[in-house]
XYZ file of C-alpha atoms in Angstrom:
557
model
C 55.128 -23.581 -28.265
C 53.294 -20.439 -29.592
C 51.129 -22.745 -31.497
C 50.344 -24.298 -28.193
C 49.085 -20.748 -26.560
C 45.301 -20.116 -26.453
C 44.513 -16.366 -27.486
C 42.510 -14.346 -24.580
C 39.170 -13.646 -25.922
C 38.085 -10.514 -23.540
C 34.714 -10.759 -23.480
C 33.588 -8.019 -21.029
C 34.382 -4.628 -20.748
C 37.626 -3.806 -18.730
C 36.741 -3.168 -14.218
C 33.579 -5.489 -15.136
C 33.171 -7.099 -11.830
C 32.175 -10.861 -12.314
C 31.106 -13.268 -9.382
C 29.993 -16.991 -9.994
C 29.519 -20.245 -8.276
C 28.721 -21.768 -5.312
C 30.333 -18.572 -3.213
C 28.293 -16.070 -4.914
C 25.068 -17.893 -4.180
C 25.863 -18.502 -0.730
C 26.579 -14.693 -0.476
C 23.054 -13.391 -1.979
C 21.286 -15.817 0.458
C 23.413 -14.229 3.535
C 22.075 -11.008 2.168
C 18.326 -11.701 1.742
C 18.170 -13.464 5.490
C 19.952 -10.338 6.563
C 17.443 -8.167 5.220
C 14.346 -10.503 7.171
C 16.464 -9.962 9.895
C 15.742 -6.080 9.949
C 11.553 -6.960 9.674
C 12.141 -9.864 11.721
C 11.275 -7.935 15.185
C 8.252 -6.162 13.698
C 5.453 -9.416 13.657
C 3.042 -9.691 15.449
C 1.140 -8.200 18.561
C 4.345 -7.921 20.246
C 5.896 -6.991 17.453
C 8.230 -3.566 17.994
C 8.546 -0.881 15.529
C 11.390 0.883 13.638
C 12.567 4.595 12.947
C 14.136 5.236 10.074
C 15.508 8.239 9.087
C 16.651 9.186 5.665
C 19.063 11.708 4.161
C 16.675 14.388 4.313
C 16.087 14.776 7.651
C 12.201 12.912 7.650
C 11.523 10.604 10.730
C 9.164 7.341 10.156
C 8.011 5.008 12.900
C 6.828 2.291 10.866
C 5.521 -1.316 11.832
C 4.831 -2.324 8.044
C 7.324 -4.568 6.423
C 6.410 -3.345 3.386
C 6.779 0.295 4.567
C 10.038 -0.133 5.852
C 11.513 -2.129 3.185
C 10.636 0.766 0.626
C 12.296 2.884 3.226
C 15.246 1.005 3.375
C 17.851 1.865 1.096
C 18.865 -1.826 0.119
C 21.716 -1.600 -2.473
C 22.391 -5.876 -2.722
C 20.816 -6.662 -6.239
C 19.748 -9.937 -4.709
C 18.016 -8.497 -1.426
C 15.741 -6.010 -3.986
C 14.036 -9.280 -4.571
C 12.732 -9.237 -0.741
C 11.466 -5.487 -1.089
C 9.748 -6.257 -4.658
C 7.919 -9.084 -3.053
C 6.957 -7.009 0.320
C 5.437 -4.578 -2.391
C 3.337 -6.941 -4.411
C 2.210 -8.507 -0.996
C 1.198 -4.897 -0.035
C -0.556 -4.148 -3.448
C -2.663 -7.492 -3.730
C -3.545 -8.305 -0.290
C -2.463 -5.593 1.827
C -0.889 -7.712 5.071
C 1.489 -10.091 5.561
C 4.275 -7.870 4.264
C 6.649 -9.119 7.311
C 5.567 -12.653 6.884
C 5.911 -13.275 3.346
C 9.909 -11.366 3.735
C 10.462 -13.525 6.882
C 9.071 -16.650 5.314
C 11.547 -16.188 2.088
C 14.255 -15.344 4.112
C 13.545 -18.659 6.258
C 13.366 -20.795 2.940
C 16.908 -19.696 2.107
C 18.447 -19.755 5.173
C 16.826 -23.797 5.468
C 18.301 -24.356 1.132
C 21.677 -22.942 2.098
C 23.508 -25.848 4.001
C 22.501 -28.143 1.046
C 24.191 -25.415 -1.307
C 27.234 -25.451 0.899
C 26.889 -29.613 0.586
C 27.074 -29.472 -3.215
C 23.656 -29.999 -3.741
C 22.396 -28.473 -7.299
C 20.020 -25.955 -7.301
C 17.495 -27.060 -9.551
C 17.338 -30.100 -7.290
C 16.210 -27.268 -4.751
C 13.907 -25.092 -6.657
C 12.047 -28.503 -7.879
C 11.338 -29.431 -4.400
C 10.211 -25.989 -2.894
C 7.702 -25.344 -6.154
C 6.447 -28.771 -5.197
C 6.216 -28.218 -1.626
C 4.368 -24.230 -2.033
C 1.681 -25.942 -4.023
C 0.872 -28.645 -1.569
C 0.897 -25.946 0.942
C -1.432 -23.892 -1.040
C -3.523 -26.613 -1.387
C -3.529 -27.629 2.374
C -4.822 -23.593 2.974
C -7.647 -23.712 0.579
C -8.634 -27.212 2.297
C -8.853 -26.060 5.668
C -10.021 -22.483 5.176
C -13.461 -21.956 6.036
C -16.066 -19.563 4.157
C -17.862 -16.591 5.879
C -20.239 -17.018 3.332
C -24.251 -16.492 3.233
C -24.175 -14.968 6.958
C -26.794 -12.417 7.892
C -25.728 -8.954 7.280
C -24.533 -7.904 11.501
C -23.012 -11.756 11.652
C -20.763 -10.990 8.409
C -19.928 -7.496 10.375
C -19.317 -9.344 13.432
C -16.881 -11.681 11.217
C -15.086 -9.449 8.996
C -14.495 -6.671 12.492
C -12.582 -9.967 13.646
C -10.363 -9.857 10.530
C -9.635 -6.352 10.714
C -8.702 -6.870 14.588
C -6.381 -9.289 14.090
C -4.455 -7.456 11.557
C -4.618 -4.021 13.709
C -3.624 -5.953 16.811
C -0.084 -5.769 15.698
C -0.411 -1.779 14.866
C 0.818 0.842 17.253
C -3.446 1.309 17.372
C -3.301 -1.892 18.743
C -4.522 -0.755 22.086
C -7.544 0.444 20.322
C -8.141 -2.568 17.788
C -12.189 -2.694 18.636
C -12.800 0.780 17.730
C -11.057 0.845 14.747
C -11.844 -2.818 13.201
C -15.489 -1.589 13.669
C -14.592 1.894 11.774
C -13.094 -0.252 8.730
C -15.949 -2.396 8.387
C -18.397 0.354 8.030
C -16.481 2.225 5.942
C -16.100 -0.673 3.360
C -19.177 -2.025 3.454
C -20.579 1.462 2.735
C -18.478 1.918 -0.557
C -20.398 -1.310 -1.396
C -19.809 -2.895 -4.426
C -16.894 0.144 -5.910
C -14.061 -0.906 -3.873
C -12.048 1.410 -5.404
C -9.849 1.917 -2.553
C -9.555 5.879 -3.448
C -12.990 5.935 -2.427
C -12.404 5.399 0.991
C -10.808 8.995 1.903
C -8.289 9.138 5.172
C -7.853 12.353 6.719
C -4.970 13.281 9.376
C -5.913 15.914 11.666
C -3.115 16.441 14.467
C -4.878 16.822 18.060
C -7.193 15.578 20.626
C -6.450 11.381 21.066
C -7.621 8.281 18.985
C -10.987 7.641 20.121
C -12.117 11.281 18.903
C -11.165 9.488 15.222
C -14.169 9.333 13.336
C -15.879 8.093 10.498
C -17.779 10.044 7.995
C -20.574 8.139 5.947
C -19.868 10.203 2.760
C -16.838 13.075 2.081
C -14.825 15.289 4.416
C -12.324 17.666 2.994
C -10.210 20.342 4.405
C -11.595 24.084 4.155
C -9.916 25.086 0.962
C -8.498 28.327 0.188
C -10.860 31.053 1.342
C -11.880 34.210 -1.181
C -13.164 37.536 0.807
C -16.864 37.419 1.181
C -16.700 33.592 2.421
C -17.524 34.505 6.127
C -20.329 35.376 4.924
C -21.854 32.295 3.164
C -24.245 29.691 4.953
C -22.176 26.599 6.406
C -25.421 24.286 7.309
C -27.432 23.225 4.524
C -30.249 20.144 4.482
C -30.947 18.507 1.648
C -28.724 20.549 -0.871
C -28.358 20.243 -4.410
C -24.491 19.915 -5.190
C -22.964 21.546 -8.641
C -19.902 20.280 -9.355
C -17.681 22.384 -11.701
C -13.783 22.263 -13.278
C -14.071 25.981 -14.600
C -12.764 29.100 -12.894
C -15.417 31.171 -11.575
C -13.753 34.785 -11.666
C -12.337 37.656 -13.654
C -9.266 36.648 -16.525
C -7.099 39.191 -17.412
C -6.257 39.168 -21.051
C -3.555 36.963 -22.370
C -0.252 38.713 -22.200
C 0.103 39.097 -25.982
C -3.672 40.618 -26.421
C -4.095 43.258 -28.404
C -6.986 45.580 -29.033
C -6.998 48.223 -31.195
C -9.698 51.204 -30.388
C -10.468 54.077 -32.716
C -12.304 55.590 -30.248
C -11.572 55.830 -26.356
C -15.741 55.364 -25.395
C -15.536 51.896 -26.589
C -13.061 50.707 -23.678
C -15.861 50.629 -21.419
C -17.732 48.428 -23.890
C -14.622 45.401 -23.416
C -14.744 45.785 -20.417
C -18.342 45.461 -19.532
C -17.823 42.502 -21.918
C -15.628 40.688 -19.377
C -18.286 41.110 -16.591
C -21.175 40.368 -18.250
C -19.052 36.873 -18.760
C -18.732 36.089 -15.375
C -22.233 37.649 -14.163
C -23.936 35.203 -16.841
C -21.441 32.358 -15.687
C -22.350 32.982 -12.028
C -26.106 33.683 -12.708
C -26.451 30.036 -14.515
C -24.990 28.760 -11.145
C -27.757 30.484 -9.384
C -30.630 29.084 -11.872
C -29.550 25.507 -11.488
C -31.001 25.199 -8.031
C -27.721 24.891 -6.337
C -26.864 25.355 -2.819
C -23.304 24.342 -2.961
C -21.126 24.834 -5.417
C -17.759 23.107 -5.549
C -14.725 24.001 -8.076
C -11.667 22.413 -8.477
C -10.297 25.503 -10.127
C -10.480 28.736 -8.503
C -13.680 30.815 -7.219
C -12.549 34.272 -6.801
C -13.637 37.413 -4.087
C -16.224 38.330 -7.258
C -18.160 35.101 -6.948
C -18.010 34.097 -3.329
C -19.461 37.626 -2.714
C -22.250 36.834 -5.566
C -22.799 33.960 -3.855
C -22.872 34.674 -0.379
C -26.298 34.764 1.351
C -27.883 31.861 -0.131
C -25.138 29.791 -1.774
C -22.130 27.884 -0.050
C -19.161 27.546 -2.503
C -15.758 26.688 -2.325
C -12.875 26.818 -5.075
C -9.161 24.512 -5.582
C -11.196 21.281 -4.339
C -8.521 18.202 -4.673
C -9.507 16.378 -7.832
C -9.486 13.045 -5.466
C -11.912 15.389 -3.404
C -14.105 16.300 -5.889
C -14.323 13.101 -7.433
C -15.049 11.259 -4.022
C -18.145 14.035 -3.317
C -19.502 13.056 -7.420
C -19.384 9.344 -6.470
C -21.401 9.674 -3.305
C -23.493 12.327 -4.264
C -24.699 11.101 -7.844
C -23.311 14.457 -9.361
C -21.212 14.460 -12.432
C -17.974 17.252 -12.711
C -19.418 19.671 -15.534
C -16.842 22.131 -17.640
C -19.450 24.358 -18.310
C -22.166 25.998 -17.236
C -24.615 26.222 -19.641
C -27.245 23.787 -20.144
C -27.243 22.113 -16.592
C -29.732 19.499 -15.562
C -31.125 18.338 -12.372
C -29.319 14.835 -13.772
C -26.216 15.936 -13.133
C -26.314 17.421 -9.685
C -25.297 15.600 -6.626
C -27.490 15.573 -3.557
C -27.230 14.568 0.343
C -29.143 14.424 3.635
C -26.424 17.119 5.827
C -23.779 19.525 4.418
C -22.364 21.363 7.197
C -18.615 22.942 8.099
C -17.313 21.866 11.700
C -14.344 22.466 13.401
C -12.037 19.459 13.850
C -9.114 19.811 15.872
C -7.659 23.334 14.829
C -8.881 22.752 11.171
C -12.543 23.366 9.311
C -13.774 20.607 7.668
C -16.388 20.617 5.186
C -18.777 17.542 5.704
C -21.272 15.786 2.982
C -22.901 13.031 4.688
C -25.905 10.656 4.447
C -25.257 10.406 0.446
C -27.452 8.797 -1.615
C -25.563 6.540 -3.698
C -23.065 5.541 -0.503
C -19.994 4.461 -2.520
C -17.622 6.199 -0.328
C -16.578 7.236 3.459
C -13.998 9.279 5.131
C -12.004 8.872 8.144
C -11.383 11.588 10.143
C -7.996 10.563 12.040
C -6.749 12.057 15.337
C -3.825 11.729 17.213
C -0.756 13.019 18.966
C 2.124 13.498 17.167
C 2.667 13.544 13.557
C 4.596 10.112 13.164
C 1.615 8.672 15.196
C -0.915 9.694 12.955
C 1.024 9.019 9.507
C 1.519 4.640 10.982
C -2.264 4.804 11.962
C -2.900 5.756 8.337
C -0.845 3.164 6.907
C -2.271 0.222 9.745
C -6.005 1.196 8.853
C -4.950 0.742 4.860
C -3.771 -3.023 5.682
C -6.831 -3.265 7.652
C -9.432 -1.792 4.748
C -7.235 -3.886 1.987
C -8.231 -7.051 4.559
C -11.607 -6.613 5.070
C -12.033 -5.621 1.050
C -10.296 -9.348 0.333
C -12.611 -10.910 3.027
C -15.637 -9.136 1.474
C -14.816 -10.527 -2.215
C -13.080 -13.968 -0.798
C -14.658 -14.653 1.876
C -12.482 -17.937 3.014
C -10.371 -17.402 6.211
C -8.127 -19.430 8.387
C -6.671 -19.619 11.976
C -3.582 -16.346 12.476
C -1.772 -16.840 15.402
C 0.842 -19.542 13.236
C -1.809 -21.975 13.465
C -1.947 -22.483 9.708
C 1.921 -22.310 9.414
C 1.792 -24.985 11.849
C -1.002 -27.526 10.593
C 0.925 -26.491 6.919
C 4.455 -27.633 8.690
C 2.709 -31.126 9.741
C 1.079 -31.920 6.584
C 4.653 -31.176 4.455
C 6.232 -33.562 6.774
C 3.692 -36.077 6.675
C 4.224 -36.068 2.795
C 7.917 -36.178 3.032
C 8.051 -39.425 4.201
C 5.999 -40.711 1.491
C 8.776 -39.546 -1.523
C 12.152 -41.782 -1.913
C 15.312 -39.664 -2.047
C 16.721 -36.151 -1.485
C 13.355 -34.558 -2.154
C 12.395 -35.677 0.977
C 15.132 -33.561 2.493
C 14.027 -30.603 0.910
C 10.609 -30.710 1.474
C 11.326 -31.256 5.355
C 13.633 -28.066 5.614
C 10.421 -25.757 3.229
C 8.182 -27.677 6.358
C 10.822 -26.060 8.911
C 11.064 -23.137 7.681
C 7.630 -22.567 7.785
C 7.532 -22.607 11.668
C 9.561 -19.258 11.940
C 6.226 -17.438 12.008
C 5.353 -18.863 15.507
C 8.563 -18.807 16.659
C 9.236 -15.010 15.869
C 5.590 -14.178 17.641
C 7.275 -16.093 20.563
C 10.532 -14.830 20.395
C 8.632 -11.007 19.754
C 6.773 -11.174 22.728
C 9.449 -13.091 25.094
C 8.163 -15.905 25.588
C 10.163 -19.222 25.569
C 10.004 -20.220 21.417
C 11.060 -24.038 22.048
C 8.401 -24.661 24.601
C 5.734 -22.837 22.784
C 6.775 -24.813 19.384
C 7.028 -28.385 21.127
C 3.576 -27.973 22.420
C 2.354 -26.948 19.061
C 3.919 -29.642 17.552
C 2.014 -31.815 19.754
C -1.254 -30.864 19.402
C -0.781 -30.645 15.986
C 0.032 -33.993 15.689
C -2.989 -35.362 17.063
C -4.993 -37.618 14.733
C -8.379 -36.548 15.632
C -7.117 -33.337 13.705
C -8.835 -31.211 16.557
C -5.415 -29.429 17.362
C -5.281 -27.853 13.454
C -6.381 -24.364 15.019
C -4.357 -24.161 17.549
C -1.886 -21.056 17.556
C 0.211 -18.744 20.134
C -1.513 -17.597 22.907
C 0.341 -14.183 23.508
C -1.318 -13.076 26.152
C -0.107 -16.217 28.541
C 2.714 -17.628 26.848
C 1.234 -20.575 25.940
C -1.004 -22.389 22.919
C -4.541 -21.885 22.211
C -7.410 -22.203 19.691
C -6.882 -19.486 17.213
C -10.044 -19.922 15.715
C -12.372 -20.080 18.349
C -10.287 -16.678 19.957
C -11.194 -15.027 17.006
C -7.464 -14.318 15.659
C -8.319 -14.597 11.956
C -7.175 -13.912 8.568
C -8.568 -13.757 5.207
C -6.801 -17.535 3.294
C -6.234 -15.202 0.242
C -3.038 -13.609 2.354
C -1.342 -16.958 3.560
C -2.107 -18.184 -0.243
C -0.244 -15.201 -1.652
C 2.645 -15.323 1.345
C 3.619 -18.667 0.068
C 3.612 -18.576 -3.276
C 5.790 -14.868 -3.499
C 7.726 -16.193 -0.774
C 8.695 -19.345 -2.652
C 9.220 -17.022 -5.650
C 11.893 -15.657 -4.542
C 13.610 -18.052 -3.001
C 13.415 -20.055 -5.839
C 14.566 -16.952 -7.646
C 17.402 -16.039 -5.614
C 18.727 -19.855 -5.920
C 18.678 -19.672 -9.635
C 20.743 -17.114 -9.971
C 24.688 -18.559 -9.663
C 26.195 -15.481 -11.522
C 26.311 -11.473 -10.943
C 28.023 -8.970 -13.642
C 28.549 -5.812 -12.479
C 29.161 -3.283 -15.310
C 31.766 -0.410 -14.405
C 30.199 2.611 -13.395
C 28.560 4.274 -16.291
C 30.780 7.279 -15.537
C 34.250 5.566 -16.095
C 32.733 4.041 -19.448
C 31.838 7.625 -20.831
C 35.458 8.306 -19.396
C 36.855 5.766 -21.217
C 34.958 6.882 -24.676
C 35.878 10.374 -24.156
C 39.470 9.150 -24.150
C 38.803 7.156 -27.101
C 37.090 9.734 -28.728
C 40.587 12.085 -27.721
C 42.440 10.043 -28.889
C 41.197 9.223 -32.531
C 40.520 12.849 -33.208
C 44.583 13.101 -32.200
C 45.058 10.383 -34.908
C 43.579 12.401 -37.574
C 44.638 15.866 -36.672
C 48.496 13.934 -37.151
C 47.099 12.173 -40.565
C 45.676 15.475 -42.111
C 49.537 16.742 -40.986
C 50.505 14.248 -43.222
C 48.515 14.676 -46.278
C 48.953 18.574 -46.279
C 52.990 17.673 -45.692
């Protein structure tokens, strides 16, 4: 009989919680559809907006999926895979952080009654990895390029691209004015589309259309020495110095020592330290230089040195200062000796104006033109902080439409025309495949159905029409999306509700990622809190040293 008894092998530390199998698969796709449930309400124009509020105490309105699923403090291994994919979607193309969550949760929630059904996995993921690339495929094929336009037709174009993703912003209601504000600014950083380049600035006050856009730098007054009242704020034509050195009086190091034999030469060290800063301050003046900008300090000495003739203005932000080199040709110098005309910056207007309750200083008509500021305005605080973050999705658009410039219908006209084509395929391929390409083309339809069901409208009608047209063999119905201002179906295209084919193409494939991801996975370990372990070694530890304090007993006994 004992012969007959296997011995228990533990493998895993003790409290190591294990969960395997069909159940635990099931339960990581009910937590990744719950988690597209939250976003779920945010799409499109209609889309509503969320406030979350953390643990300490900060309010955020947010329509960004991406926004609010960094905000959202997900604690479900499986449903960090949603967030990391809203992230990358955010990073590489900007928009379509909602879809590309919604469209992963949809793939699950389609893959999980053939889980429940016994159906293996791999079957799953096979089919899906299939199905993305035919759907990638059927996006490049029907996107059209913006391509070898005339300069105001490509602005015409590209102000279309930014409306469309703006139009489900809280600055919806001013979509025009805004799309038009992008597309200047990034077309006059040109050909560095850095993004830093393009500065936003939040000024609280006044309403949205006194938002404006600066063709060159604006950056808050900085801190302001005694003697700065003084200085000119209007300058044509300036040269610019750029500097990262402190312009004012050091006191010795704390452990300085100076040893005099004779009390007359005090005065000597300390003329020393102002001839330093005179010389310093009177290279400044020699250069030519009607502004000078520091990103270290300027003290009271300096600004007053400067002040009848010479604008200057210490602690610059180093994004600041390097924004004002790029547009002004100038290059950031660490000392002062030596300078060239080469390295100083230049531009048509410097002046300081009052915005809202704050100064701004304001460098524009640069030369070089590789950046722009907007100048934000708005109510309240929240308001101002979700314009910021729509206008980013709306610069990231326009920068992908500038560098690919391919775009398709919006609207779920693509997700539509992609829906058609994966079933058309379907029927072509023998066996469960077919199954499981049908439910990816299903799934695919959730992005016209949540604009209807967003902006009330009935989802089942609006589908079955879309369906329809869709359908037709001329192929003339491929464009056509939700109409959310009647409730109906229209041309996307020729409405102008576009978007750049680079964001679909990278909605699919992360969305099918992680679905594919998620249904891989048929096993979580969850080690015991790191705290019990040290516990437990502490214990250990306790106990051995017990062990030998009784052995030495017994060797000195």
């Amino acid at each position: 009989m004992a012969a007959m008894m296997q011995p228990q092998i533990i493998l895993l530390k003790e409290g190591t919680d294990t969960s395997q199998g069909k159940a635990q698969l099931i339960s990581n796709i009910n937590a990744c559809t719950g988690i597209a449930d939250v976003v779920r309400t945010t799409l499109g124009p209609r889309g509503m907006d969320k406030l979350i509020h953390d643990d300490k105490g900060n309010t955020t309105i947010s329509n960004d999926g991406a926004t609010i699923m960094k905000l959202l403090d997900i604690i479900h291994p499986a449903s960090k895979i949603l967030v990391d994919i809203a992230r990358s979607q955010d990073s590489e193309v900007g928009d379509g952080t909602t879809t590309v969550v919604l469209l992963a949760g949809e793939f699950l929630k389609e893959a999980k009654p053939f889980i429940e059904d016994g159906v293996h996995p791999q079957n799953l993921i096979r089919s899906y990895r299939n199905a993305s690339q035919l759907a990638i495929q059927k996006v490049k094929d029907l996107a059209i390029s913006i391509e070898g336009k005339s300069l105001e037709e490509k602005k015409s174009l590209l102000g279309k691209c930014a409306a469309t993703t703006l139009s489900s912003k809280l600055i919806g209601g001013e979509k025009e004015f805004f799309a038009q504000m992008v597309v200047d600014a990034v077309l006059a950083v040109g050909v560095d589309d850095r993004l830093s380049m393009i500065g936003i600035k939040k000024v609280p006050g006044g309403n949205m259309r006194d938002s404006f856009l600066v063709n060159g730098v604006a950056f808050k007054k900085t801190f302001s020495y005694a003697g700065f009242e003084q200085q000119p704020k209007k300058f044509l034509s300036p040269k610019i110095l750029l500097l990262n050195i402190e312009l004012e009086l050091k006191s010795e190091k704390e452990n300085a020592e100076i040893r005099l034999s004779d009390p007359s030469q005090y005065q000597s060290i300390v003329d020393a330290e102002w001839n330093i800063i005179y010389d310093k301050l009177d290279k400044c003046v020699q250069t030519g230089a009607k502004i000078v900008l520091s990103r270290l300090a300027i003290g009271d000495l300096a600004t007053q040195y400067f002040d009848r003739d010479i604008f200057c203005a210490g602690r610059v932000a180093e994004e600041d200062l390097q924004r004002v080199a790029a547009a002004t040709g100038g290059t950031v110098q660490t000392s002062v000796n030596n300078i060239i005309d080469e390295v100083l910056g230049t531009c048509e207007i410097f002046e300081e104006k009052q915005v809202g309750n704050e100064r701004f200083n304001i460098f524009s008509g640069c030369p070089s033109g590789h950046t722009a500021t907007i100048v934000l305005r708005g109510g309240a605080d929240q308001f101002i902080e979700e314009a910021e973050r729509s206008l980013h999705d709306a610069i990231m658009i326009v920068r992908r439409a500038v560098k690919n410039s391919t775009v398709v219908a919006g609207g779920g006209a693509i997700d539509m025309e992609i829906s058609r084509h994966l079933r058309q395929h379907a029927r072509t391929i023998a066996g469960k495949s077919q199954l499981f390409i049908n439910s990816y083309a299903k799934a695919l339809e959730v992005i016209p159905r949540q604009l209807c069901d967003n902006a009330g409208f009935d989802a089942t009608d609006v589908l079955n029409k879309l369906r329809q047209k869709h359908a037709l063999p001329s192929g003339e119905g491929a464009n056509y999306g939700v109409d959310i201002n009647t409730g109906g179906i229209t041309d996307s295209f020729a409405n102008f509700v576009w978007e750049p084919a680079v964001v679909k193409i990278n909605a699919i494939n992360a969305a099918s990622e992680a679905a594919c991801l998620v249904l891989s996975v048929d096993e979580t370990v969850k080690n015991p809190k790191s705290e019990s372990a040290q516990g437990d070694a502490a214990a250990m530890g306790g106990r051995g040293r017990g062990a030998g304090g009784r052995g030495r007993g017994m060797r000195r006994r």
